[in-house]
Amino acid sequence: FGDGSTTVLFPNTQIFLRQMRVATFPWGVEPISIILDQTRGRLRVGAAQQVAQGNETSRPRAFQVSTLQLVAMLAEGSYAIEISGDATQVSVRDGTALVSAQNQTVKVGRSQRTLARRNEAPLAAMPAAQDLIVNGDFMDPRSRGWNDQIEIPNTPGAPAGRLSNSILDN
């Protein structure tokens, strides 16, 4: 973009550039404005640092990404915005995002994320790290995240096997 910001689109992502406004002349007073509408997929946004040139002050910038579920205002930093089903997740690698939905706003900082479902307010900021394996500690019933399937080997007379959760003592 004109201010040095970047956007990387992942496969099956669709965005619309609704507005991009940068003053032509250095004495322009209008803020830099970038507004994207994301309809599906995942994108990575790098909102550039605003640097003053010479004895000028840096101009303010509004970098906004809108989805059906939320509106995210992005400060300088690195962000991932992903739409999955009827939910949008905003993850902050570095920087700060103000995420609004249903007349509520959540501030999401470095190494945090939030999620908003259609017609719901965004969740409070939570750690960005996510478990890749659902119920990896087997504390919930195995039916949550696991398929109990026993494969019988092609060895005649071999036992079919069984499933159980054992408690190990330390």
Tab-separated table of N, CA, C and O in Angstrom, residues 33-156:
chain	number	residue	atom	x	y	z
A	33	SER	N	-5.682	6.367	4.961
A	33	SER	CA	-6.830	5.512	5.214
A	33	SER	C	-6.779	4.281	4.305
A	33	SER	O	-6.690	4.409	3.087
A	34	ILE	N	-6.814	3.088	4.929
A	34	ILE	CA	-6.873	1.822	4.194
A	34	ILE	C	-8.017	1.017	4.806
A	34	ILE	O	-7.996	0.718	6.003
A	35	ILE	N	-9.009	0.675	3.997
A	35	ILE	CA	-10.148	-0.099	4.483
A	35	ILE	C	-10.340	-1.303	3.576
A	35	ILE	O	-10.541	-1.155	2.364
A	36	LEU	N	-10.254	-2.496	4.171
A	36	LEU	CA	-10.442	-3.752	3.448
A	36	LEU	C	-11.700	-4.443	3.955
A	36	LEU	O	-11.959	-4.456	5.158
A	37	ASP	N	-12.457	-5.030	3.042
A	37	ASP	CA	-13.578	-5.894	3.399
A	37	ASP	C	-13.167	-7.314	3.057
A	37	ASP	O	-12.864	-7.609	1.897
A	38	GLN	N	-13.134	-8.196	4.055
A	38	GLN	CA	-12.750	-9.591	3.852
A	38	GLN	C	-14.012	-10.445	3.913
A	38	GLN	O	-14.770	-10.378	4.876
A	39	THR	N	-14.234	-11.255	2.872
A	39	THR	CA	-15.443	-12.073	2.824
A	39	THR	C	-15.173	-13.536	3.139
A	39	THR	O	-16.082	-14.250	3.556
A	40	ARG	N	-13.935	-14.003	2.935
A	40	ARG	CA	-13.603	-15.383	3.267
A	40	ARG	C	-12.089	-15.540	3.314
A	40	ARG	O	-11.339	-14.724	2.801
A	41	GLY	N	-11.650	-16.638	3.965
A	41	GLY	CA	-10.237	-16.991	3.958
A	41	GLY	C	-9.422	-16.373	5.071
A	41	GLY	O	-9.942	-15.945	6.101
A	42	ARG	N	-8.111	-16.336	4.815
A	42	ARG	CA	-7.141	-15.881	5.811
A	42	ARG	C	-6.192	-14.894	5.176
A	42	ARG	O	-5.733	-15.105	4.049
A	43	LEU	N	-5.883	-13.831	5.901
A	43	LEU	CA	-4.884	-12.897	5.408
A	43	LEU	C	-3.968	-12.461	6.531
A	43	LEU	O	-4.319	-12.524	7.703
A	44	ARG	N	-2.784	-12.073	6.144
A	44	ARG	CA	-1.782	-11.559	7.078
A	44	ARG	C	-1.563	-10.101	6.709
A	44	ARG	O	-1.311	-9.785	5.556
A	45	VAL	N	-1.692	-9.219	7.700
A	45	VAL	CA	-1.537	-7.784	7.480
A	45	VAL	C	-0.296	-7.311	8.213
A	45	VAL	O	-0.105	-7.616	9.392
A	46	GLY	N	0.533	-6.568	7.506
A	46	GLY	CA	1.666	-5.872	8.102
A	46	GLY	C	1.392	-4.387	8.020
A	46	GLY	O	1.518	-3.794	6.945
A	47	ALA	N	0.951	-3.787	9.113
A	47	ALA	CA	0.665	-2.349	9.141
A	47	ALA	C	1.973	-1.622	9.413
A	47	ALA	O	2.581	-1.790	10.468
A	48	ALA	N	2.422	-0.848	8.435
A	48	ALA	CA	3.744	-0.221	8.481
A	48	ALA	C	3.855	0.834	9.572
A	48	ALA	O	2.866	1.451	9.970
A	49	GLN	N	5.073	1.012	10.020
A	49	GLN	CA	5.374	2.061	10.985
A	49	GLN	C	5.259	3.404	10.284
A	49	GLN	O	5.699	3.565	9.144
A	50	GLN	N	4.640	4.364	10.940
A	50	GLN	CA	4.509	5.695	10.380
A	50	GLN	C	5.708	6.521	10.801
A	50	GLN	O	5.923	6.762	11.996
A	51	VAL	N	6.510	6.938	9.827
A	51	VAL	CA	7.767	7.633	10.092
A	51	VAL	C	7.653	9.070	9.608
A	51	VAL	O	7.206	9.325	8.490
A	52	ALA	N	8.079	10.002	10.455
A	52	ALA	CA	8.109	11.412	10.073
A	52	ALA	C	9.326	11.655	9.196
A	52	ALA	O	10.383	11.062	9.389
A	53	GLN	N	9.150	12.514	8.190
A	53	GLN	CA	10.261	12.856	7.305
A	53	GLN	C	10.690	14.291	7.575
A	53	GLN	O	9.860	15.189	7.636
A	54	GLY	N	11.980	14.472	7.722
A	54	GLY	CA	12.513	15.804	7.988
A	54	GLY	C	11.983	16.345	9.296
A	54	GLY	O	12.005	15.681	10.317
A	55	ASN	N	11.484	17.585	9.271
A	55	ASN	CA	10.945	18.180	10.490
A	55	ASN	C	9.418	18.090	10.541
A	55	ASN	O	8.773	18.787	11.295
A	56	GLU	N	8.826	17.196	9.720
A	56	GLU	CA	7.381	16.982	9.740
A	56	GLU	C	7.033	15.944	10.799
A	56	GLU	O	7.859	15.139	11.185
A	57	THR	N	5.800	15.970	11.237
A	57	THR	CA	5.311	14.911	12.125
A	57	THR	C	4.653	13.841	11.254
A	57	THR	O	4.156	14.128	10.167
A	58	SER	N	4.671	12.627	11.733
A	58	SER	CA	4.058	11.555	10.944
A	58	SER	C	2.543	11.730	10.927
A	58	SER	O	1.946	12.164	11.906
A	59	ARG	N	1.934	11.394	9.781
A	59	ARG	CA	0.484	11.519	9.653
A	59	ARG	C	-0.200	10.322	10.281
A	59	ARG	O	0.297	9.202	10.220
A	60	PRO	N	-1.362	10.529	10.867
A	60	PRO	CA	-2.101	9.396	11.428
A	60	PRO	C	-2.603	8.484	10.310
A	60	PRO	O	-2.738	8.907	9.160
A	61	ARG	N	-2.869	7.227	10.682
A	61	ARG	CA	-3.352	6.268	9.703
A	61	ARG	C	-4.505	5.490	10.296
A	61	ARG	O	-4.492	5.136	11.472
A	62	ALA	N	-5.470	5.174	9.475
A	62	ALA	CA	-6.575	4.290	9.858
A	62	ALA	C	-6.489	3.068	8.956
A	62	ALA	O	-6.691	3.167	7.751
A	63	PHE	N	-6.141	1.915	9.538
A	63	PHE	CA	-6.088	0.651	8.788
A	63	PHE	C	-7.188	-0.227	9.369
A	63	PHE	O	-7.121	-0.636	10.516
A	64	GLN	N	-8.198	-0.504	8.555
A	64	GLN	CA	-9.378	-1.221	9.034
A	64	GLN	C	-9.633	-2.440	8.159
A	64	GLN	O	-9.555	-2.372	6.943
A	65	VAL	N	-9.953	-3.572	8.823
A	65	VAL	CA	-10.388	-4.774	8.120
A	65	VAL	C	-11.770	-5.126	8.668
A	65	VAL	O	-11.943	-5.285	9.874
A	66	SER	N	-12.744	-5.248	7.755
A	66	SER	CA	-14.119	-5.576	8.143
A	66	SER	C	-14.494	-6.942	7.604
A	66	SER	O	-14.140	-7.289	6.482
A	67	THR	N	-15.227	-7.715	8.426
A	67	THR	CA	-15.815	-8.976	7.990
A	67	THR	C	-17.294	-8.925	8.361
A	67	THR	O	-17.754	-7.948	8.954
A	68	LEU	N	-18.034	-9.970	8.057
A	68	LEU	CA	-19.445	-10.005	8.454
A	68	LEU	C	-19.609	-9.982	9.962
A	68	LEU	O	-20.622	-9.533	10.488
A	69	GLN	N	-18.596	-10.491	10.694
A	69	GLN	CA	-18.709	-10.628	12.141
A	69	GLN	C	-18.141	-9.446	12.920
A	69	GLN	O	-18.568	-9.188	14.036
A	70	LEU	N	-17.135	-8.732	12.377
A	70	LEU	CA	-16.443	-7.725	13.179
A	70	LEU	C	-15.781	-6.673	12.318
A	70	LEU	O	-15.709	-6.798	11.097
A	71	VAL	N	-15.273	-5.643	13.023
A	71	VAL	CA	-14.438	-4.610	12.417
A	71	VAL	C	-13.179	-4.524	13.266
A	71	VAL	O	-13.257	-4.377	14.491
A	72	ALA	N	-12.005	-4.625	12.619
A	72	ALA	CA	-10.731	-4.554	13.332
A	72	ALA	C	-9.971	-3.310	12.892
A	72	ALA	O	-9.737	-3.106	11.694
A	73	MET	N	-9.603	-2.466	13.864
A	73	MET	CA	-8.762	-1.300	13.609
A	73	MET	C	-7.348	-1.680	14.022
A	73	MET	O	-7.120	-2.045	15.181
A	74	LEU	N	-6.419	-1.611	13.082
A	74	LEU	CA	-5.073	-2.119	13.295
A	74	LEU	C	-4.070	-0.978	13.421
A	74	LEU	O	-3.971	-0.132	12.531
A	75	ALA	N	-3.315	-0.984	14.507
A	75	ALA	CA	-2.205	-0.049	14.669
A	75	ALA	C	-0.991	-0.665	13.984
A	75	ALA	O	-1.062	-1.756	13.412
A	76	GLU	N	0.127	0.009	14.038
A	76	GLU	CA	1.369	-0.531	13.496
A	76	GLU	C	1.616	-1.924	14.068
A	76	GLU	O	1.493	-2.137	15.270
A	77	GLY	N	1.909	-2.923	13.207
A	77	GLY	CA	2.165	-4.270	13.703
A	77	GLY	C	1.874	-5.343	12.678
A	77	GLY	O	1.727	-5.070	11.487
A	78	SER	N	1.761	-6.575	13.170
A	78	SER	CA	1.548	-7.748	12.322
A	78	SER	C	0.332	-8.517	12.833
A	78	SER	O	0.253	-8.845	14.022
A	79	TYR	N	-0.585	-8.864	11.913
A	79	TYR	CA	-1.871	-9.443	12.294
A	79	TYR	C	-2.263	-10.563	11.335
A	79	TYR	O	-1.880	-10.549	10.168
A	80	ALA	N	-3.068	-11.492	11.836
A	80	ALA	CA	-3.704	-12.510	11.002
A	80	ALA	C	-5.197	-12.426	11.245
A	80	ALA	O	-5.637	-12.376	12.388
A	81	ILE	N	-5.962	-12.396	10.158
A	81	ILE	CA	-7.418	-12.373	10.263
A	81	ILE	C	-7.934	-13.553	9.462
A	81	ILE	O	-7.612	-13.693	8.282
A	82	GLU	N	-8.714	-14.415	10.134
A	82	GLU	CA	-9.180	-15.646	9.496
A	82	GLU	C	-10.676	-15.822	9.708
A	82	GLU	O	-11.166	-15.767	10.832
A	83	ILE	N	-11.377	-16.057	8.597
A	83	ILE	CA	-12.804	-16.351	8.646
A	83	ILE	C	-12.973	-17.847	8.494
A	83	ILE	O	-12.437	-18.453	7.562
A	84	SER	N	-13.697	-18.447	9.425
A	84	SER	CA	-13.959	-19.881	9.394
A	84	SER	C	-15.424	-20.095	9.766
A	84	SER	O	-15.809	-19.860	10.908
A	85	GLY	N	-16.228	-20.523	8.797
A	85	GLY	CA	-17.655	-20.702	9.056
A	85	GLY	C	-18.303	-19.373	9.366
A	85	GLY	O	-18.175	-18.416	8.602
A	86	ASP	N	-18.972	-19.282	10.517
A	86	ASP	CA	-19.648	-18.039	10.897
A	86	ASP	C	-18.853	-17.254	11.935
A	86	ASP	O	-19.409	-16.434	12.668
A	87	ALA	N	-17.537	-17.479	12.004
A	87	ALA	CA	-16.697	-16.800	12.992
A	87	ALA	C	-15.474	-16.178	12.318
A	87	ALA	O	-14.981	-16.673	11.312
A	88	THR	N	-14.997	-15.091	12.914
A	88	THR	CA	-13.753	-14.455	12.475
A	88	THR	C	-12.826	-14.366	13.673
A	88	THR	O	-13.236	-13.970	14.763
A	89	GLN	N	-11.562	-14.733	13.446
A	89	GLN	CA	-10.545	-14.665	14.492
A	89	GLN	C	-9.483	-13.646	14.084
A	89	GLN	O	-9.022	-13.652	12.949
A	90	VAL	N	-9.118	-12.780	15.020
A	90	VAL	CA	-8.051	-11.806	14.811
A	90	VAL	C	-6.929	-12.153	15.775
A	90	VAL	O	-7.136	-12.177	16.989
A	91	SER	N	-5.739	-12.440	15.217
A	91	SER	CA	-4.555	-12.758	16.020
A	91	SER	C	-3.532	-11.655	15.829
A	91	SER	O	-3.302	-11.195	14.709
A	92	VAL	N	-2.911	-11.252	16.938
A	92	VAL	CA	-1.925	-10.173	16.902
A	92	VAL	C	-0.549	-10.762	17.199
A	92	VAL	O	-0.334	-11.310	18.279
A	93	ARG	N	0.339	-10.686	16.244
A	93	ARG	CA	1.723	-11.105	16.471
A	93	ARG	C	2.471	-9.973	17.168
A	93	ARG	O	3.203	-10.184	18.117
A	94	ASP	N	2.272	-8.754	16.662
A	94	ASP	CA	2.917	-7.581	17.233
A	94	ASP	C	2.014	-6.387	16.955
A	94	ASP	O	1.456	-6.274	15.873
A	95	GLY	N	1.818	-5.527	17.933
A	95	GLY	CA	0.969	-4.361	17.758
A	95	GLY	C	-0.268	-4.439	18.632
A	95	GLY	O	-0.328	-5.203	19.593
A	96	THR	N	-1.285	-3.667	18.247
A	96	THR	CA	-2.540	-3.618	18.990
A	96	THR	C	-3.690	-3.478	18.000
A	96	THR	O	-3.621	-2.670	17.083
A	97	ALA	N	-4.733	-4.272	18.232
A	97	ALA	CA	-5.937	-4.186	17.410
A	97	ALA	C	-7.125	-3.879	18.308
A	97	ALA	O	-7.235	-4.410	19.411
A	98	LEU	N	-8.000	-3.020	17.825
A	98	LEU	CA	-9.278	-2.776	18.489
A	98	LEU	C	-10.332	-3.488	17.648
A	98	LEU	O	-10.560	-3.125	16.491
A	99	VAL	N	-10.945	-4.512	18.228
A	99	VAL	CA	-11.895	-5.352	17.507
A	99	VAL	C	-13.290	-5.071	18.048
A	99	VAL	O	-13.540	-5.215	19.241
A	100	SER	N	-14.201	-4.683	17.135
A	100	SER	CA	-15.553	-4.296	17.537
A	100	SER	C	-16.595	-5.156	16.845
A	100	SER	O	-16.458	-5.485	15.661
A	101	ALA	N	-17.626	-5.510	17.610
A	101	ALA	CA	-18.796	-6.220	17.087
A	101	ALA	C	-19.921	-6.059	18.098
A	101	ALA	O	-19.681	-6.048	19.308
A	102	GLN	N	-21.134	-5.929	17.609
A	102	GLN	CA	-22.310	-5.828	18.467
A	102	GLN	C	-22.141	-4.737	19.536
A	102	GLN	O	-22.445	-4.942	20.705
A	103	ASN	N	-21.616	-3.588	19.126
A	103	ASN	CA	-21.434	-2.421	20.000
A	103	ASN	C	-20.507	-2.671	21.185
A	103	ASN	O	-20.620	-2.005	22.208
A	104	GLN	N	-19.624	-3.644	21.067
A	104	GLN	CA	-18.602	-3.891	22.091
A	104	GLN	C	-17.233	-3.936	21.427
A	104	GLN	O	-17.109	-4.433	20.314
A	105	THR	N	-16.231	-3.434	22.126
A	105	THR	CA	-14.872	-3.382	21.586
A	105	THR	C	-13.925	-4.082	22.544
A	105	THR	O	-14.007	-3.902	23.760
A	106	VAL	N	-13.025	-4.885	21.960
A	106	VAL	CA	-12.006	-5.597	22.727
A	106	VAL	C	-10.643	-5.152	22.220
A	106	VAL	O	-10.413	-5.091	21.009
A	107	LYS	N	-9.736	-4.827	23.146
A	107	LYS	CA	-8.361	-4.472	22.789
A	107	LYS	C	-7.528	-5.747	22.822
A	107	LYS	O	-7.493	-6.447	23.834
A	108	VAL	N	-6.872	-6.044	21.702
A	108	VAL	CA	-6.074	-7.262	21.573
A	108	VAL	C	-4.628	-6.847	21.349
A	108	VAL	O	-4.320	-6.130	20.394
A	109	GLY	N	-3.753	-7.284	22.246
A	109	GLY	CA	-2.349	-6.893	22.180
A	109	GLY	C	-1.449	-7.988	21.641
A	109	GLY	O	-1.906	-9.025	21.155
A	110	ARG	N	-0.168	-7.746	21.763
A	110	ARG	CA	0.852	-8.665	21.259
A	110	ARG	C	0.644	-10.080	21.810
A	110	ARG	O	0.395	-10.263	22.997
A	111	SER	N	0.736	-11.078	20.918
A	111	SER	CA	0.598	-12.506	21.247
A	111	SER	C	-0.779	-12.839	21.830
A	111	SER	O	-0.893	-13.733	22.657
A	112	GLN	N	-1.789	-12.099	21.390
A	112	GLN	CA	-3.154	-12.379	21.822
A	112	GLN	C	-4.053	-12.528	20.601
A	112	GLN	O	-3.670	-12.198	19.483
A	113	ARG	N	-5.278	-13.029	20.852
A	113	ARG	CA	-6.265	-13.170	19.784
A	113	ARG	C	-7.650	-12.989	20.369
A	113	ARG	O	-7.838	-13.038	21.579
A	114	THR	N	-8.602	-12.780	19.482
A	114	THR	CA	-10.008	-12.753	19.855
A	114	THR	C	-10.799	-13.402	18.732
A	114	THR	O	-10.290	-13.588	17.627
A	115	LEU	N	-12.048	-13.729	19.044
A	115	LEU	CA	-12.915	-14.396	18.089
A	115	LEU	C	-14.309	-13.811	18.224
A	115	LEU	O	-14.767	-13.548	19.338
A	116	ALA	N	-14.949	-13.575	17.088
A	116	ALA	CA	-16.333	-13.095	17.103
A	116	ALA	C	-17.150	-13.951	16.153
A	116	ALA	O	-16.736	-14.203	15.020
A	117	ARG	N	-18.284	-14.418	16.660
A	117	ARG	CA	-19.234	-15.167	15.827
A	117	ARG	C	-20.322	-14.212	15.367
A	117	ARG	O	-20.530	-13.162	15.981
A	118	ARG	N	-21.016	-14.594	14.318
A	118	ARG	CA	-22.083	-13.748	13.780
A	118	ARG	C	-23.086	-13.403	14.880
A	118	ARG	O	-23.507	-14.255	15.651
A	119	ASN	N	-23.425	-12.126	14.967
A	119	ASN	CA	-24.388	-11.586	15.935
A	119	ASN	C	-23.963	-11.768	17.391
A	119	ASN	O	-24.806	-11.824	18.277
A	120	GLU	N	-22.654	-11.884	17.642
A	120	GLU	CA	-22.134	-11.977	19.007
A	120	GLU	C	-20.992	-10.985	19.183
A	120	GLU	O	-20.286	-10.658	18.229
A	121	ALA	N	-20.801	-10.545	20.412
A	121	ALA	CA	-19.678	-9.663	20.737
A	121	ALA	C	-18.380	-10.451	20.681
A	121	ALA	O	-18.383	-11.673	20.855
A	122	PRO	N	-17.245	-9.781	20.451
A	122	PRO	CA	-15.971	-10.500	20.446
A	122	PRO	C	-15.636	-11.024	21.840
A	122	PRO	O	-15.991	-10.415	22.847
A	123	LEU	N	-14.955	-12.159	21.873
A	123	LEU	CA	-14.499	-12.722	23.144
A	123	LEU	C	-13.391	-11.858	23.715
A	123	LEU	O	-12.690	-11.152	22.979
A	124	ALA	N	-13.196	-11.923	25.020
A	124	ALA	CA	-12.090	-11.207	25.657
A	124	ALA	C	-10.771	-11.706	25.088
A	124	ALA	O	-10.664	-12.854	24.634
A	125	ALA	N	-9.762	-10.853	25.087
A	125	ALA	CA	-8.446	-11.232	24.556
A	125	ALA	C	-7.934	-12.465	25.288
A	125	ALA	O	-8.060	-12.582	26.507
A	126	MET	N	-7.377	-13.406	24.514
A	126	MET	CA	-6.829	-14.649	25.057
A	126	MET	C	-5.478	-14.905	24.401
A	126	MET	O	-5.157	-14.265	23.399
A	127	PRO	N	-4.666	-15.822	24.948
A	127	PRO	CA	-3.373	-16.088	24.326
A	127	PRO	C	-3.533	-16.523	22.869
A	127	PRO	O	-4.474	-17.245	22.526
A	128	ALA	N	-2.613	-16.099	22.024
A	128	ALA	CA	-2.681	-16.433	20.599
A	128	ALA	C	-2.386	-17.911	20.350
A	128	ALA	O	-2.895	-18.491	19.399
A	129	ALA	N	-1.579	-18.534	21.219
A	129	ALA	CA	-1.237	-19.949	21.038
A	129	ALA	C	-2.487	-20.811	21.163
A	129	ALA	O	-3.326	-20.579	22.033
A	130	GLN	N	-2.610	-21.782	20.269
A	130	GLN	CA	-3.766	-22.665	20.283
A	130	GLN	C	-3.292	-24.115	20.227
A	130	GLN	O	-2.284	-24.419	19.597
A	131	ASP	N	-4.042	-24.990	20.877
A	131	ASP	CA	-3.739	-26.416	20.791
A	131	ASP	C	-4.065	-26.911	19.393
A	131	ASP	O	-5.154	-26.659	18.875
A	132	LEU	N	-3.130	-27.621	18.789
A	132	LEU	CA	-3.375	-28.204	17.479
A	132	LEU	C	-4.138	-29.517	17.593
A	132	LEU	O	-4.794	-29.951	16.661
A	133	ILE	N	-4.051	-30.152	18.755
A	133	ILE	CA	-4.744	-31.412	18.990
A	133	ILE	C	-5.843	-31.163	20.013
A	133	ILE	O	-5.581	-30.715	21.126
A	134	VAL	N	-7.080	-31.444	19.626
A	134	VAL	CA	-8.218	-31.269	20.526
A	134	VAL	C	-8.202	-32.394	21.556
A	134	VAL	O	-8.049	-33.559	21.216
A	135	ASN	N	-8.345	-32.047	22.830
A	135	ASN	CA	-8.375	-33.015	23.927
A	135	ASN	C	-7.102	-33.866	23.948
A	135	ASN	O	-7.142	-35.076	24.123
A	136	GLY	N	-5.958	-33.229	23.784
A	136	GLY	CA	-4.680	-33.935	23.752
A	136	GLY	C	-4.285	-34.536	25.090
A	136	GLY	O	-3.459	-35.448	25.148
A	137	ASP	N	-4.875	-34.076	26.189
A	137	ASP	CA	-4.555	-34.643	27.498
A	137	ASP	C	-5.595	-35.672	27.942
A	137	ASP	O	-5.500	-36.232	29.023
A	138	PHE	N	-6.612	-35.920	27.104
A	138	PHE	CA	-7.669	-36.899	27.367
A	138	PHE	C	-8.423	-36.623	28.664
A	138	PHE	O	-8.986	-37.530	29.255
A	139	MET	N	-8.455	-35.367	29.098
A	139	MET	CA	-9.203	-35.031	30.313
A	139	MET	C	-10.712	-35.062	30.038
A	139	MET	O	-11.493	-35.360	30.923
A	140	ASP	N	-11.115	-34.725	28.808
A	140	ASP	CA	-12.519	-34.818	28.408
A	140	ASP	C	-12.772	-36.231	27.905
A	140	ASP	O	-11.833	-36.995	27.662
A	141	PRO	N	-14.011	-36.615	27.705
A	141	PRO	CA	-14.275	-37.936	27.117
A	141	PRO	C	-13.577	-38.064	25.760
A	141	PRO	O	-13.402	-37.080	25.048
A	142	ARG	N	-13.171	-39.267	25.418
A	142	ARG	CA	-12.456	-39.487	24.159
A	142	ARG	C	-13.273	-39.069	22.952
A	142	ARG	O	-12.720	-38.748	21.905
A	143	SER	N	-14.585	-39.026	23.072
A	143	SER	CA	-15.427	-38.652	21.938
A	143	SER	C	-15.179	-37.200	21.513
A	143	SER	O	-15.480	-36.826	20.392
A	144	ARG	N	-14.607	-36.377	22.389
A	144	ARG	CA	-14.271	-34.995	22.028
A	144	ARG	C	-12.899	-34.975	21.371
A	144	ARG	O	-11.877	-35.019	22.025
A	145	GLY	N	-12.896	-34.942	20.055
A	145	GLY	CA	-11.650	-34.804	19.306
A	145	GLY	C	-11.022	-36.103	18.846
A	145	GLY	O	-10.032	-36.084	18.128
A	146	TRP	N	-11.569	-37.229	19.242
A	146	TRP	CA	-10.960	-38.507	18.878
A	146	TRP	C	-12.008	-39.460	18.321
A	146	TRP	O	-13.169	-39.422	18.706
A	147	ASN	N	-11.574	-40.327	17.445
A	147	ASN	CA	-12.433	-41.351	16.864
A	147	ASN	C	-11.947	-42.696	17.380
A	147	ASN	O	-10.854	-43.136	17.023
A	148	ASP	N	-12.734	-43.359	18.235
A	148	ASP	CA	-12.346	-44.668	18.781
A	148	ASP	C	-12.532	-45.731	17.702
A	148	ASP	O	-13.642	-46.188	17.450
A	149	GLN	N	-11.428	-46.068	17.061
A	149	GLN	CA	-11.480	-47.075	16.019
A	149	GLN	C	-10.312	-48.030	16.240
A	149	GLN	O	-9.166	-47.599	16.317
A	150	ILE	N	-10.625	-49.294	16.362
A	150	ILE	CA	-9.583	-50.302	16.559
A	150	ILE	C	-9.411	-51.054	15.248
A	150	ILE	O	-10.368	-51.590	14.699
A	151	GLU	N	-8.187	-51.042	14.744
A	151	GLU	CA	-7.912	-51.785	13.520
A	151	GLU	C	-7.411	-53.175	13.883
A	151	GLU	O	-6.498	-53.329	14.695
A	152	ILE	N	-8.029	-54.166	13.290
A	152	ILE	CA	-7.653	-55.550	13.559
A	152	ILE	C	-6.548	-55.937	12.570
A	152	ILE	O	-6.712	-55.796	11.359
A	153	PRO	N	-5.415	-56.386	13.076
A	153	PRO	CA	-4.313	-56.746	12.172
A	153	PRO	C	-4.665	-57.979	11.328
A	153	PRO	O	-5.570	-58.734	11.649
A	154	ASN	N	-3.917	-58.154	10.258
A	154	ASN	CA	-4.131	-59.285	9.353
A	154	ASN	C	-3.434	-60.553	9.852
A	154	ASN	O	-3.148	-61.446	9.078
A	155	THR	N	-3.170	-60.610	11.142
A	155	THR	CA	-2.512	-61.773	11.717
A	155	THR	C	-3.562	-62.673	12.356
A	155	THR	O	-4.278	-62.245	13.262
A	156	PRO	N	-3.700	-63.933	11.870
A	156	PRO	CA	-4.698	-64.838	12.465
A	156	PRO	C	-4.418	-65.065	13.951
A	156	PRO	O	-3.274	-65.233	14.371
